[in-house]
């Protein structure tokens, strides 16, 4: 059963090596990352400041996003901070890909 409330984006809307910011009414924005065809969904706002991580630099080899403000970094698969000055984990979100679209779980 299709639940349109949890629709995030179409997979084709996120370029390989890029990210898409997803605005949500009354909730923190999310970021969808495409790393070589693997998708990751995280909070969009850095845990160090208010930077938008979907505007960050993606390191495909390390599967890491580097924050555009102070070059902090997070592991996209786990949300763990992996570059100063970030020390607080980034929230990652479970999702499923169905018929070429991503849906948030939970
Ligand atoms: Fe992201 Fe400072 S706001 S590292």
PDB file of C-alpha atoms and ligand atoms in Angstrom:
ATOM      1  CA  UNK A   1       0.000   0.000   0.000  1.00  0.00           C
ATOM      2  CA  UNK A   2       1.440   3.337  -1.044  1.00  0.00           C
ATOM      3  CA  UNK A   3       1.814   5.783   1.813  1.00  0.00           C
ATOM      4  CA  UNK A   4       2.303   9.188   0.211  1.00  0.00           C
ATOM      5  CA  UNK A   5       3.033  10.807   3.581  1.00  0.00           C
ATOM      6  CA  UNK A   6       6.414   9.162   3.724  1.00  0.00           C
ATOM      7  CA  UNK A   7       7.446   9.865   0.124  1.00  0.00           C
ATOM      8  CA  UNK A   8      10.897  11.476   0.033  1.00  0.00           C
ATOM      9  CA  UNK A   9      11.892  11.826  -3.602  1.00  0.00           C
ATOM     10  CA  UNK A  10      12.436   9.911  -6.767  1.00  0.00           C
ATOM     11  CA  UNK A  11      15.800   8.176  -6.927  1.00  0.00           C
ATOM     12  CA  UNK A  12      16.426   9.887 -10.272  1.00  0.00           C
ATOM     13  CA  UNK A  13      16.111  13.290  -8.566  1.00  0.00           C
ATOM     14  CA  UNK A  14      19.387  12.741  -6.704  1.00  0.00           C
ATOM     15  CA  UNK A  15      22.432  12.785  -8.983  1.00  0.00           C
ATOM     16  CA  UNK A  16      25.224  10.307  -8.367  1.00  0.00           C
ATOM     17  CA  UNK A  17      27.674  11.997  -6.032  1.00  0.00           C
ATOM     18  CA  UNK A  18      25.062  14.554  -5.028  1.00  0.00           C
ATOM     19  CA  UNK A  19      22.379  15.215  -2.464  1.00  0.00           C
ATOM     20  CA  UNK A  20      18.856  16.557  -2.268  1.00  0.00           C
ATOM     21  CA  UNK A  21      17.416  18.559   0.616  1.00  0.00           C
ATOM     22  CA  UNK A  22      13.908  17.473   1.621  1.00  0.00           C
ATOM     23  CA  UNK A  23      11.862  20.098   3.440  1.00  0.00           C
ATOM     24  CA  UNK A  24       9.213  18.822   5.840  1.00  0.00           C
ATOM     25  CA  UNK A  25       6.438  20.831   7.424  1.00  0.00           C
ATOM     26  CA  UNK A  26       7.170  21.292  11.112  1.00  0.00           C
ATOM     27  CA  UNK A  27      10.051  18.813  11.123  1.00  0.00           C
ATOM     28  CA  UNK A  28      13.778  19.187  10.549  1.00  0.00           C
ATOM     29  CA  UNK A  29      14.768  18.923   6.885  1.00  0.00           C
ATOM     30  CA  UNK A  30      16.319  15.706   5.603  1.00  0.00           C
ATOM     31  CA  UNK A  31      19.076  15.089   3.098  1.00  0.00           C
ATOM     32  CA  UNK A  32      19.095  12.231   0.596  1.00  0.00           C
ATOM     33  CA  UNK A  33      22.574  11.298  -0.648  1.00  0.00           C
ATOM     34  CA  UNK A  34      23.450   9.215  -3.673  1.00  0.00           C
ATOM     35  CA  UNK A  35      26.918   7.675  -3.448  1.00  0.00           C
ATOM     36  CA  UNK A  36      27.523   5.604  -6.536  1.00  0.00           C
ATOM     37  CA  UNK A  37      23.932   4.398  -6.580  1.00  0.00           C
ATOM     38  CA  UNK A  38      23.774   3.738  -2.830  1.00  0.00           C
ATOM     39  CA  UNK A  39      21.320   6.023  -1.083  1.00  0.00           C
ATOM     40  CA  UNK A  40      21.498   7.429   2.433  1.00  0.00           C
ATOM     41  CA  UNK A  41      18.968   9.556   4.296  1.00  0.00           C
ATOM     42  CA  UNK A  42      20.118  11.781   7.153  1.00  0.00           C
ATOM     43  CA  UNK A  43      19.119  14.952   8.911  1.00  0.00           C
ATOM     44  CA  UNK A  44      20.131  17.827   6.640  1.00  0.00           C
ATOM     45  CA  UNK A  45      21.324  20.156   9.380  1.00  0.00           C
ATOM     46  CA  UNK A  46      24.852  19.656  10.675  1.00  0.00           C
ATOM     47  CA  UNK A  47      25.077  18.813  14.391  1.00  0.00           C
ATOM     48  CA  UNK A  48      27.812  21.439  14.863  1.00  0.00           C
ATOM     49  CA  UNK A  49      26.008  24.441  13.401  1.00  0.00           C
ATOM     50  CA  UNK A  50      23.148  25.234  11.089  1.00  0.00           C
ATOM     51  CA  UNK A  51      24.826  24.295   7.826  1.00  0.00           C
ATOM     52  CA  UNK A  52      22.915  22.305   5.229  1.00  0.00           C
ATOM     53  CA  UNK A  53      24.778  19.058   4.651  1.00  0.00           C
ATOM     54  CA  UNK A  54      23.108  18.530   1.278  1.00  0.00           C
ATOM     55  CA  UNK A  55      25.353  21.423   0.176  1.00  0.00           C
ATOM     56  CA  UNK A  56      28.421  19.616   1.477  1.00  0.00           C
ATOM     57  CA  UNK A  57      31.142  17.761  -0.341  1.00  0.00           C
ATOM     58  CA  UNK A  58      30.667  14.005  -0.738  1.00  0.00           C
ATOM     59  CA  UNK A  59      33.660  11.713  -0.516  1.00  0.00           C
ATOM     60  CA  UNK A  60      32.438   8.639  -2.378  1.00  0.00           C
ATOM     61  CA  UNK A  61      35.435   6.485  -1.420  1.00  0.00           C
ATOM     62  CA  UNK A  62      34.950   7.060   2.289  1.00  0.00           C
ATOM     63  CA  UNK A  63      31.156   7.398   2.039  1.00  0.00           C
ATOM     64  CA  UNK A  64      31.428  10.623   3.983  1.00  0.00           C
ATOM     65  CA  UNK A  65      29.873  14.071   3.692  1.00  0.00           C
ATOM     66  CA  UNK A  66      31.974  17.086   4.561  1.00  0.00           C
ATOM     67  CA  UNK A  67      30.095  20.044   6.030  1.00  0.00           C
ATOM     68  CA  UNK A  68      30.254  23.199   3.886  1.00  0.00           C
ATOM     69  CA  UNK A  69      30.821  25.463   6.904  1.00  0.00           C
ATOM     70  CA  UNK A  70      33.708  24.209   9.047  1.00  0.00           C
ATOM     71  CA  UNK A  71      34.722  21.038   7.196  1.00  0.00           C
ATOM     72  CA  UNK A  72      33.371  18.706   9.857  1.00  0.00           C
ATOM     73  CA  UNK A  73      32.441  15.323   8.447  1.00  0.00           C
ATOM     74  CA  UNK A  74      30.035  12.448   8.974  1.00  0.00           C
ATOM     75  CA  UNK A  75      29.941   8.822   7.908  1.00  0.00           C
ATOM     76  CA  UNK A  76      26.782   8.618   5.815  1.00  0.00           C
ATOM     77  CA  UNK A  77      26.077   4.979   6.677  1.00  0.00           C
ATOM     78  CA  UNK A  78      26.294   5.373  10.446  1.00  0.00           C
ATOM     79  CA  UNK A  79      25.966   9.106  11.074  1.00  0.00           C
ATOM     80  CA  UNK A  80      29.112   9.005  13.166  1.00  0.00           C
ATOM     81  CA  UNK A  81      31.161  12.193  13.185  1.00  0.00           C
ATOM     82  CA  UNK A  82      34.517  11.579  11.505  1.00  0.00           C
ATOM     83  CA  UNK A  83      36.020  15.030  11.214  1.00  0.00           C
ATOM     84  CA  UNK A  84      36.512  17.928  13.624  1.00  0.00           C
ATOM     85  CA  UNK A  85      34.767  20.005  14.813  1.00  0.00           C
ATOM     86  CA  UNK A  86      31.791  17.609  14.690  1.00  0.00           C
ATOM     87  CA  UNK A  87      31.396  15.443  17.789  1.00  0.00           C
ATOM     88  CA  UNK A  88      27.652  14.724  17.860  1.00  0.00           C
ATOM     89  CA  UNK A  89      26.326  11.970  15.611  1.00  0.00           C
ATOM     90  CA  UNK A  90      24.105  12.862  12.714  1.00  0.00           C
ATOM     91  CA  UNK A  91      20.684  11.238  12.750  1.00  0.00           C
ATOM     92  CA  UNK A  92      20.252   8.713   9.990  1.00  0.00           C
ATOM     93  CA  UNK A  93      16.860   7.585   8.758  1.00  0.00           C
ATOM     94  CA  UNK A  94      15.612   4.220   7.554  1.00  0.00           C
ATOM     95  CA  UNK A  95      13.944   4.217   4.160  1.00  0.00           C
ATOM     96  CA  UNK A  96      12.940   1.892   1.384  1.00  0.00           C
ATOM     97  CA  UNK A  97      13.283   2.239  -2.341  1.00  0.00           C
ATOM     98  CA  UNK A  98      10.212   1.165  -4.271  1.00  0.00           C
ATOM     99  CA  UNK A  99       9.449   1.642  -7.962  1.00  0.00           C
ATOM    100  CA  UNK A 100      12.246   4.167  -8.322  1.00  0.00           C
ATOM    101  CA  UNK A 101      11.192   6.285  -5.351  1.00  0.00           C
ATOM    102  CA  UNK A 102      12.422   6.588  -1.758  1.00  0.00           C
ATOM    103  CA  UNK A 103      10.060   6.362   1.197  1.00  0.00           C
ATOM    104  CA  UNK A 104      10.849   7.121   4.813  1.00  0.00           C
ATOM    105  CA  UNK A 105      10.229   4.250   7.241  1.00  0.00           C
ATOM    106  CA  UNK A 106       8.944   4.779  10.759  1.00  0.00           C
TER     107      UNK A 106
HETATM  108 FE1  LIG B   1      28.992  21.814  10.174  1.00  0.00          FE
HETATM  109 FE2  LIG B   1      30.285  23.537  11.731  1.00  0.00          FE
HETATM  110  S1  LIG B   1      28.270  23.709  10.964  1.00  0.00           S
HETATM  111  S2  LIG B   1      31.048  21.712  10.881  1.00  0.00           S
END
